[in-house]
Amino acid sequence: MRRRHGIRMKLPENPLFLLEGAGLIGVIAYLFYDSPAAAVFLLPLLYPYYQRRSREKLQKDKKELSLQFREALAAIITALKAGYSAENAFVECRREMLFQFGEKAMITKEMKRIGKGIENRIPLERLLLEFASRWEIEEISEFAEVFTIARRSGGNLPEILGRTAEIIRDRMEIDTEIDILLSSRKFEQKIMAGVPFFIIFYLGLTTEGFFRVLYHNAAGAAFMTGCLAAYLAAVLLADRIMAIEL
């Protein structure tokens, strides 16, 4: 956050994506219109590109955190079965996550936040529900809800959480297998998305004047704009097809 003239300005969370988008717009302006001025009219594409890349990063972070959370579950259950209280089990889990993934790992940071909350006498149930709310990952939300219910009902916490953790791990393994099967298709999609740019660049480079009739005139600009719109529609359609909710 920065303050300017009394107004709070929020900086982009991923400024690198803005640079990527600006570079892509420059490439499109050159290949489709052969005009730097066209980049000005293409600037509105920067916003959806930034949103798309931010969503991709968030999904990647969620998958990474889900895998780390699976290891955290095992550490928590082990500590509970060893006789630790629930609070101490999470403190011990934080040490284990620090050893396995390092201090910068998302799960380590989350366990550290929970540990600080415990030190400030915030109920563990509340801390877990807040953790689940921050990330909106189904497995974490289910664990937090089951933990809250088991803690309030006074049931056998290690046994209940152990069964829950086993179910969550089994489902996460299935999700991982599906993701592995889709990874090659997603890679192919990225390659195909770059093919039209390569074709235009290659033909323009090897065949002098091939696109001259399409540049610097209204009819050619309209045709190339139609091609660009069709390309973007194809990219969006491919994204929708590949967006399988795991």
PDB file of C-alpha atoms in Angstrom:
ATOM      1  CA  MET A   1       0.000   0.000   0.000  1.00  0.00           C
ATOM      2  CA  ARG A   2       1.098   3.547  -0.745  1.00  0.00           C
ATOM      3  CA  ARG A   3      -0.550   6.831   0.161  1.00  0.00           C
ATOM      4  CA  ARG A   4      -0.787   9.609  -2.387  1.00  0.00           C
ATOM      5  CA  HIS A   5      -2.763  12.805  -1.829  1.00  0.00           C
ATOM      6  CA  GLY A   6      -4.552  11.108   1.066  1.00  0.00           C
ATOM      7  CA  ILE A   7      -5.715   8.150  -1.075  1.00  0.00           C
ATOM      8  CA  ARG A   8      -4.587   4.614  -0.396  1.00  0.00           C
ATOM      9  CA  MET A   9      -3.242   3.029  -3.581  1.00  0.00           C
ATOM     10  CA  LYS A  10      -2.966  -0.740  -3.800  1.00  0.00           C
ATOM     11  CA  LEU A  11      -0.026  -1.967  -5.839  1.00  0.00           C
ATOM     12  CA  PRO A  12      -0.476  -5.058  -8.041  1.00  0.00           C
ATOM     13  CA  GLU A  13       0.365  -8.293  -6.234  1.00  0.00           C
ATOM     14  CA  ASN A  14       2.136  -9.697  -9.295  1.00  0.00           C
ATOM     15  CA  PRO A  15       3.760  -6.790 -11.187  1.00  0.00           C
ATOM     16  CA  LEU A  16       5.788  -9.240 -13.288  1.00  0.00           C
ATOM     17  CA  PHE A  17       2.581 -10.325 -14.991  1.00  0.00           C
ATOM     18  CA  LEU A  18       1.984  -6.723 -16.086  1.00  0.00           C
ATOM     19  CA  LEU A  19       5.413  -6.689 -17.722  1.00  0.00           C
ATOM     20  CA  GLU A  20       4.680 -10.015 -19.407  1.00  0.00           C
ATOM     21  CA  GLY A  21       1.369  -8.671 -20.692  1.00  0.00           C
ATOM     22  CA  ALA A  22       2.971  -5.480 -21.976  1.00  0.00           C
ATOM     23  CA  GLY A  23       5.585  -7.530 -23.836  1.00  0.00           C
ATOM     24  CA  LEU A  24       2.910  -9.762 -25.350  1.00  0.00           C
ATOM     25  CA  ILE A  25       0.927  -6.729 -26.491  1.00  0.00           C
ATOM     26  CA  GLY A  26       4.068  -5.380 -28.145  1.00  0.00           C
ATOM     27  CA  VAL A  27       4.544  -8.688 -29.991  1.00  0.00           C
ATOM     28  CA  ILE A  28       0.903  -8.699 -31.142  1.00  0.00           C
ATOM     29  CA  ALA A  29       1.170  -5.092 -32.330  1.00  0.00           C
ATOM     30  CA  TYR A  30       4.257  -5.968 -34.349  1.00  0.00           C
ATOM     31  CA  LEU A  31       3.077  -9.267 -35.850  1.00  0.00           C
ATOM     32  CA  PHE A  32      -0.585  -8.451 -36.478  1.00  0.00           C
ATOM     33  CA  TYR A  33      -0.379  -4.754 -37.354  1.00  0.00           C
ATOM     34  CA  ASP A  34       3.303  -3.903 -37.946  1.00  0.00           C
ATOM     35  CA  SER A  35       2.709  -0.739 -35.950  1.00  0.00           C
ATOM     36  CA  PRO A  36       3.876   0.278 -32.452  1.00  0.00           C
ATOM     37  CA  ALA A  37       0.856   2.591 -32.262  1.00  0.00           C
ATOM     38  CA  ALA A  38      -1.432  -0.457 -32.302  1.00  0.00           C
ATOM     39  CA  ALA A  39      -0.129  -1.348 -28.841  1.00  0.00           C
ATOM     40  CA  VAL A  40      -2.017   1.643 -27.433  1.00  0.00           C
ATOM     41  CA  PHE A  41      -5.329   0.248 -28.706  1.00  0.00           C
ATOM     42  CA  LEU A  42      -4.464  -3.223 -27.436  1.00  0.00           C
ATOM     43  CA  LEU A  43      -3.742  -2.032 -23.872  1.00  0.00           C
ATOM     44  CA  PRO A  44      -7.218  -3.098 -22.606  1.00  0.00           C
ATOM     45  CA  LEU A  45      -6.032  -6.699 -23.130  1.00  0.00           C
ATOM     46  CA  LEU A  46      -3.552  -6.165 -20.305  1.00  0.00           C
ATOM     47  CA  TYR A  47      -6.221  -6.465 -17.613  1.00  0.00           C
ATOM     48  CA  PRO A  48      -7.650  -9.877 -18.637  1.00  0.00           C
ATOM     49  CA  TYR A  49      -4.114 -11.170 -19.186  1.00  0.00           C
ATOM     50  CA  TYR A  50      -3.129 -10.096 -15.668  1.00  0.00           C
ATOM     51  CA  GLN A  51      -6.259 -11.688 -14.229  1.00  0.00           C
ATOM     52  CA  ARG A  52      -5.610 -14.934 -16.106  1.00  0.00           C
ATOM     53  CA  ARG A  53      -1.988 -15.187 -14.986  1.00  0.00           C
ATOM     54  CA  SER A  54      -2.954 -14.323 -11.395  1.00  0.00           C
ATOM     55  CA  ARG A  55      -5.547 -17.113 -11.407  1.00  0.00           C
ATOM     56  CA  GLU A  56      -2.949 -19.545 -12.746  1.00  0.00           C
ATOM     57  CA  LYS A  57      -0.528 -18.573  -9.990  1.00  0.00           C
ATOM     58  CA  LEU A  58      -3.220 -18.919  -7.326  1.00  0.00           C
ATOM     59  CA  GLN A  59      -4.155 -22.391  -8.575  1.00  0.00           C
ATOM     60  CA  LYS A  60      -0.492 -23.397  -8.604  1.00  0.00           C
ATOM     61  CA  ASP A  61      -0.045 -22.111  -5.036  1.00  0.00           C
ATOM     62  CA  LYS A  62      -3.160 -23.994  -3.910  1.00  0.00           C
ATOM     63  CA  LYS A  63      -1.902 -27.255  -5.387  1.00  0.00           C
ATOM     64  CA  GLU A  64       1.477 -26.781  -3.755  1.00  0.00           C
ATOM     65  CA  LEU A  65      -0.099 -25.964  -0.401  1.00  0.00           C
ATOM     66  CA  SER A  66      -2.408 -28.984  -0.684  1.00  0.00           C
ATOM     67  CA  LEU A  67       0.578 -31.291  -1.096  1.00  0.00           C
ATOM     68  CA  GLN A  68       2.330 -29.649   1.847  1.00  0.00           C
ATOM     69  CA  PHE A  69      -0.831 -29.851   3.934  1.00  0.00           C
ATOM     70  CA  ARG A  70      -0.918 -33.618   3.393  1.00  0.00           C
ATOM     71  CA  GLU A  71       2.462 -33.852   5.115  1.00  0.00           C
ATOM     72  CA  ALA A  72       1.283 -31.508   7.850  1.00  0.00           C
ATOM     73  CA  LEU A  73      -1.704 -33.783   8.507  1.00  0.00           C
ATOM     74  CA  ALA A  74       0.596 -36.746   9.034  1.00  0.00           C
ATOM     75  CA  ALA A  75       2.747 -34.746  11.474  1.00  0.00           C
ATOM     76  CA  ILE A  76      -0.283 -33.535  13.432  1.00  0.00           C
ATOM     77  CA  ILE A  77      -1.828 -37.004  13.717  1.00  0.00           C
ATOM     78  CA  THR A  78       1.513 -38.503  14.804  1.00  0.00           C
ATOM     79  CA  ALA A  79       1.902 -35.842  17.511  1.00  0.00           C
ATOM     80  CA  LEU A  80      -1.654 -36.391  18.780  1.00  0.00           C
ATOM     81  CA  LYS A  81      -1.146 -40.161  18.984  1.00  0.00           C
ATOM     82  CA  ALA A  82       2.101 -39.540  20.883  1.00  0.00           C
ATOM     83  CA  GLY A  83       0.089 -37.774  23.591  1.00  0.00           C
ATOM     84  CA  TYR A  84       0.543 -34.114  22.622  1.00  0.00           C
ATOM     85  CA  SER A  85      -2.335 -31.728  23.193  1.00  0.00           C
ATOM     86  CA  ALA A  86      -3.936 -30.318  20.033  1.00  0.00           C
ATOM     87  CA  GLU A  87      -2.165 -26.986  20.477  1.00  0.00           C
ATOM     88  CA  ASN A  88       1.222 -28.579  21.057  1.00  0.00           C
ATOM     89  CA  ALA A  89       0.650 -30.889  18.086  1.00  0.00           C
ATOM     90  CA  PHE A  90       0.412 -27.866  15.797  1.00  0.00           C
ATOM     91  CA  VAL A  91       3.504 -26.317  17.360  1.00  0.00           C
ATOM     92  CA  GLU A  92       5.357 -29.575  16.725  1.00  0.00           C
ATOM     93  CA  CYS A  93       3.946 -29.658  13.191  1.00  0.00           C
ATOM     94  CA  ARG A  94       5.422 -26.226  12.526  1.00  0.00           C
ATOM     95  CA  ARG A  95       8.888 -27.524  13.467  1.00  0.00           C
ATOM     96  CA  GLU A  96       8.414 -30.525  11.188  1.00  0.00           C
ATOM     97  CA  MET A  97       7.258 -28.358   8.254  1.00  0.00           C
ATOM     98  CA  LEU A  98      10.225 -26.042   8.792  1.00  0.00           C
ATOM     99  CA  PHE A  99      12.539 -29.047   8.576  1.00  0.00           C
ATOM    100  CA  GLN A 100      10.842 -30.535   5.497  1.00  0.00           C
ATOM    101  CA  PHE A 101      10.021 -27.491   3.379  1.00  0.00           C
ATOM    102  CA  GLY A 102      11.992 -24.569   4.786  1.00  0.00           C
ATOM    103  CA  GLU A 103      10.951 -21.268   6.329  1.00  0.00           C
ATOM    104  CA  LYS A 104       9.600 -19.754   3.094  1.00  0.00           C
ATOM    105  CA  ALA A 105       7.158 -22.585   2.383  1.00  0.00           C
ATOM    106  CA  MET A 106       3.480 -21.653   2.548  1.00  0.00           C
ATOM    107  CA  ILE A 107       2.623 -24.402   5.013  1.00  0.00           C
ATOM    108  CA  THR A 108       5.448 -23.299   7.319  1.00  0.00           C
ATOM    109  CA  LYS A 109       4.169 -19.722   7.278  1.00  0.00           C
ATOM    110  CA  GLU A 110       0.626 -20.887   7.993  1.00  0.00           C
ATOM    111  CA  MET A 111       1.743 -23.099  10.876  1.00  0.00           C
ATOM    112  CA  LYS A 112       3.785 -20.200  12.216  1.00  0.00           C
ATOM    113  CA  ARG A 113       0.699 -17.968  12.084  1.00  0.00           C
ATOM    114  CA  ILE A 114      -1.317 -20.607  13.920  1.00  0.00           C
ATOM    115  CA  GLY A 115       1.460 -20.927  16.503  1.00  0.00           C
ATOM    116  CA  LYS A 116       1.422 -17.184  17.153  1.00  0.00           C
ATOM    117  CA  GLY A 117      -2.342 -17.311  17.497  1.00  0.00           C
ATOM    118  CA  ILE A 118      -2.036 -20.066  20.086  1.00  0.00           C
ATOM    119  CA  GLU A 119       0.503 -17.965  22.013  1.00  0.00           C
ATOM    120  CA  ASN A 120      -2.043 -15.111  22.010  1.00  0.00           C
ATOM    121  CA  ARG A 121      -4.666 -17.522  23.407  1.00  0.00           C
ATOM    122  CA  ILE A 122      -6.819 -17.500  20.273  1.00  0.00           C
ATOM    123  CA  PRO A 123      -8.893 -20.714  20.070  1.00  0.00           C
ATOM    124  CA  LEU A 124      -7.294 -23.270  17.758  1.00  0.00           C
ATOM    125  CA  GLU A 125     -10.646 -23.930  16.081  1.00  0.00           C
ATOM    126  CA  ARG A 126     -10.876 -20.291  15.053  1.00  0.00           C
ATOM    127  CA  LEU A 127      -7.321 -20.267  13.740  1.00  0.00           C
ATOM    128  CA  LEU A 128      -7.981 -23.345  11.586  1.00  0.00           C
ATOM    129  CA  LEU A 129     -11.214 -21.925  10.193  1.00  0.00           C
ATOM    130  CA  GLU A 130      -9.389 -18.703   9.322  1.00  0.00           C
ATOM    131  CA  PHE A 131      -6.643 -20.750   7.629  1.00  0.00           C
ATOM    132  CA  ALA A 132      -9.289 -22.552   5.565  1.00  0.00           C
ATOM    133  CA  SER A 133     -11.037 -19.271   4.723  1.00  0.00           C
ATOM    134  CA  ARG A 134      -7.821 -17.659   3.463  1.00  0.00           C
ATOM    135  CA  TRP A 135      -7.124 -20.366   0.897  1.00  0.00           C
ATOM    136  CA  GLU A 136     -10.540 -21.884   0.166  1.00  0.00           C
ATOM    137  CA  ILE A 137      -9.035 -25.341  -0.351  1.00  0.00           C
ATOM    138  CA  GLU A 138     -11.613 -28.075   0.143  1.00  0.00           C
ATOM    139  CA  GLU A 139      -9.362 -30.467   2.062  1.00  0.00           C
ATOM    140  CA  ILE A 140      -8.260 -27.795   4.531  1.00  0.00           C
ATOM    141  CA  SER A 141     -11.848 -26.608   5.019  1.00  0.00           C
ATOM    142  CA  GLU A 142     -13.051 -30.145   5.728  1.00  0.00           C
ATOM    143  CA  PHE A 143     -10.253 -30.762   8.206  1.00  0.00           C
ATOM    144  CA  ALA A 144     -10.980 -27.494  10.014  1.00  0.00           C
ATOM    145  CA  GLU A 145     -14.696 -28.289  10.252  1.00  0.00           C
ATOM    146  CA  VAL A 146     -14.131 -31.854  11.477  1.00  0.00           C
ATOM    147  CA  PHE A 147     -11.555 -30.642  13.999  1.00  0.00           C
ATOM    148  CA  THR A 148     -13.944 -27.988  15.320  1.00  0.00           C
ATOM    149  CA  ILE A 149     -16.814 -30.468  15.689  1.00  0.00           C
ATOM    150  CA  ALA A 150     -14.621 -33.143  17.295  1.00  0.00           C
ATOM    151  CA  ARG A 151     -13.065 -30.645  19.695  1.00  0.00           C
ATOM    152  CA  ARG A 152     -16.419 -29.275  20.836  1.00  0.00           C
ATOM    153  CA  SER A 153     -18.088 -32.698  21.110  1.00  0.00           C
ATOM    154  CA  GLY A 154     -15.226 -34.079  23.196  1.00  0.00           C
ATOM    155  CA  GLY A 155     -14.676 -37.148  20.997  1.00  0.00           C
ATOM    156  CA  ASN A 156     -11.506 -39.159  20.525  1.00  0.00           C
ATOM    157  CA  LEU A 157      -9.577 -36.475  18.664  1.00  0.00           C
ATOM    158  CA  PRO A 158      -6.641 -38.589  17.366  1.00  0.00           C
ATOM    159  CA  GLU A 159      -8.966 -41.334  16.092  1.00  0.00           C
ATOM    160  CA  ILE A 160     -11.461 -38.959  14.428  1.00  0.00           C
ATOM    161  CA  LEU A 161      -8.776 -36.823  12.816  1.00  0.00           C
ATOM    162  CA  GLY A 162      -6.854 -39.945  11.790  1.00  0.00           C
ATOM    163  CA  ARG A 163      -9.849 -41.294   9.848  1.00  0.00           C
ATOM    164  CA  THR A 164     -10.493 -37.869   8.360  1.00  0.00           C
ATOM    165  CA  ALA A 165      -6.859 -37.462   7.338  1.00  0.00           C
ATOM    166  CA  GLU A 166      -6.899 -40.882   5.662  1.00  0.00           C
ATOM    167  CA  ILE A 167      -9.960 -39.976   3.584  1.00  0.00           C
ATOM    168  CA  ILE A 168      -8.461 -36.605   2.642  1.00  0.00           C
ATOM    169  CA  ARG A 169      -5.116 -38.174   1.654  1.00  0.00           C
ATOM    170  CA  ASP A 170      -6.839 -40.793  -0.534  1.00  0.00           C
ATOM    171  CA  ARG A 171      -8.792 -38.120  -2.374  1.00  0.00           C
ATOM    172  CA  MET A 172      -5.725 -35.926  -2.775  1.00  0.00           C
ATOM    173  CA  GLU A 173      -3.838 -38.852  -4.308  1.00  0.00           C
ATOM    174  CA  ILE A 174      -6.614 -39.277  -6.883  1.00  0.00           C
ATOM    175  CA  ASP A 175      -6.518 -35.543  -7.630  1.00  0.00           C
ATOM    176  CA  THR A 176      -2.746 -35.739  -8.092  1.00  0.00           C
ATOM    177  CA  GLU A 177      -3.082 -38.626 -10.549  1.00  0.00           C
ATOM    178  CA  ILE A 178      -5.668 -36.688 -12.568  1.00  0.00           C
ATOM    179  CA  ASP A 179      -3.440 -33.625 -12.576  1.00  0.00           C
ATOM    180  CA  ILE A 180      -0.501 -35.695 -13.840  1.00  0.00           C
ATOM    181  CA  LEU A 181      -2.633 -37.060 -16.680  1.00  0.00           C
ATOM    182  CA  LEU A 182      -3.684 -33.538 -17.644  1.00  0.00           C
ATOM    183  CA  SER A 183      -0.223 -31.991 -17.415  1.00  0.00           C
ATOM    184  CA  SER A 184       0.868 -33.222 -20.859  1.00  0.00           C
ATOM    185  CA  ARG A 185      -2.319 -31.855 -22.434  1.00  0.00           C
ATOM    186  CA  LYS A 186      -1.803 -28.513 -20.751  1.00  0.00           C
ATOM    187  CA  PHE A 187       1.757 -28.394 -22.051  1.00  0.00           C
ATOM    188  CA  GLU A 188       0.502 -29.143 -25.566  1.00  0.00           C
ATOM    189  CA  GLN A 189      -2.069 -26.360 -25.172  1.00  0.00           C
ATOM    190  CA  LYS A 190       0.665 -23.848 -24.332  1.00  0.00           C
ATOM    191  CA  ILE A 191       2.690 -24.901 -27.369  1.00  0.00           C
ATOM    192  CA  MET A 192      -0.327 -24.624 -29.677  1.00  0.00           C
ATOM    193  CA  ALA A 193      -1.089 -21.170 -28.287  1.00  0.00           C
ATOM    194  CA  GLY A 194       2.331 -19.988 -29.483  1.00  0.00           C
ATOM    195  CA  VAL A 195       2.167 -21.612 -32.941  1.00  0.00           C
ATOM    196  CA  PRO A 196       0.208 -18.778 -34.681  1.00  0.00           C
ATOM    197  CA  PHE A 197       2.809 -16.213 -33.568  1.00  0.00           C
ATOM    198  CA  PHE A 198       5.632 -18.405 -34.859  1.00  0.00           C
ATOM    199  CA  ILE A 199       3.893 -18.916 -38.229  1.00  0.00           C
ATOM    200  CA  ILE A 200       3.318 -15.190 -38.765  1.00  0.00           C
ATOM    201  CA  PHE A 201       6.876 -14.363 -37.717  1.00  0.00           C
ATOM    202  CA  TYR A 202       8.373 -17.105 -39.898  1.00  0.00           C
ATOM    203  CA  LEU A 203       6.399 -16.186 -43.020  1.00  0.00           C
ATOM    204  CA  GLY A 204       7.122 -12.496 -42.541  1.00  0.00           C
ATOM    205  CA  LEU A 205      10.814 -13.223 -42.128  1.00  0.00           C
ATOM    206  CA  THR A 206      11.282 -15.687 -44.986  1.00  0.00           C
ATOM    207  CA  THR A 207       8.794 -14.268 -47.515  1.00  0.00           C
ATOM    208  CA  GLU A 208       9.331 -10.562 -47.953  1.00  0.00           C
ATOM    209  CA  GLY A 209       6.124  -8.629 -48.425  1.00  0.00           C
ATOM    210  CA  PHE A 210       3.866 -11.612 -47.695  1.00  0.00           C
ATOM    211  CA  PHE A 211       1.756  -9.633 -45.212  1.00  0.00           C
ATOM    212  CA  ARG A 212       2.253  -6.229 -46.805  1.00  0.00           C
ATOM    213  CA  VAL A 213      -1.303  -6.141 -48.141  1.00  0.00           C
ATOM    214  CA  LEU A 214      -2.647  -6.588 -44.608  1.00  0.00           C
ATOM    215  CA  TYR A 215      -0.655  -3.793 -42.981  1.00  0.00           C
ATOM    216  CA  HIS A 216      -1.328  -0.056 -42.832  1.00  0.00           C
ATOM    217  CA  ASN A 217      -4.789  -0.150 -44.394  1.00  0.00           C
ATOM    218  CA  ALA A 218      -8.295  -0.388 -42.953  1.00  0.00           C
ATOM    219  CA  ALA A 219      -9.287  -3.648 -44.664  1.00  0.00           C
ATOM    220  CA  GLY A 220      -6.096  -5.415 -43.625  1.00  0.00           C
ATOM    221  CA  ALA A 221      -6.353  -4.144 -40.052  1.00  0.00           C
ATOM    222  CA  ALA A 222      -9.956  -5.354 -39.841  1.00  0.00           C
ATOM    223  CA  PHE A 223      -8.963  -8.782 -41.165  1.00  0.00           C
ATOM    224  CA  MET A 224      -6.067  -9.130 -38.715  1.00  0.00           C
ATOM    225  CA  THR A 225      -8.308  -7.950 -35.877  1.00  0.00           C
ATOM    226  CA  GLY A 226     -10.772 -10.699 -36.785  1.00  0.00           C
ATOM    227  CA  CYS A 227      -7.934 -13.249 -36.772  1.00  0.00           C
ATOM    228  CA  LEU A 228      -6.771 -11.974 -33.381  1.00  0.00           C
ATOM    229  CA  ALA A 229     -10.307 -12.215 -31.979  1.00  0.00           C
ATOM    230  CA  ALA A 230     -10.624 -15.796 -33.268  1.00  0.00           C
ATOM    231  CA  TYR A 231      -7.271 -16.667 -31.711  1.00  0.00           C
ATOM    232  CA  LEU A 232      -8.255 -15.227 -28.320  1.00  0.00           C
ATOM    233  CA  ALA A 233     -11.601 -17.066 -28.474  1.00  0.00           C
ATOM    234  CA  ALA A 234      -9.751 -20.325 -29.167  1.00  0.00           C
ATOM    235  CA  VAL A 235      -7.429 -19.722 -26.195  1.00  0.00           C
ATOM    236  CA  LEU A 236     -10.394 -19.055 -23.888  1.00  0.00           C
ATOM    237  CA  LEU A 237     -12.184 -22.163 -25.168  1.00  0.00           C
ATOM    238  CA  ALA A 238      -9.084 -24.287 -24.563  1.00  0.00           C
ATOM    239  CA  ASP A 239      -8.818 -22.880 -21.031  1.00  0.00           C
ATOM    240  CA  ARG A 240     -12.452 -23.759 -20.350  1.00  0.00           C
ATOM    241  CA  ILE A 241     -12.000 -27.301 -21.662  1.00  0.00           C
ATOM    242  CA  MET A 242      -8.899 -27.875 -19.541  1.00  0.00           C
ATOM    243  CA  ALA A 243     -10.374 -26.258 -16.412  1.00  0.00           C
ATOM    244  CA  ILE A 244     -11.343 -29.504 -14.713  1.00  0.00           C
ATOM    245  CA  GLU A 245     -12.195 -28.901 -11.073  1.00  0.00           C
ATOM    246  CA  LEU A 246     -10.112 -31.289  -9.032  1.00  0.00           C
TER     247      LEU A 246
END
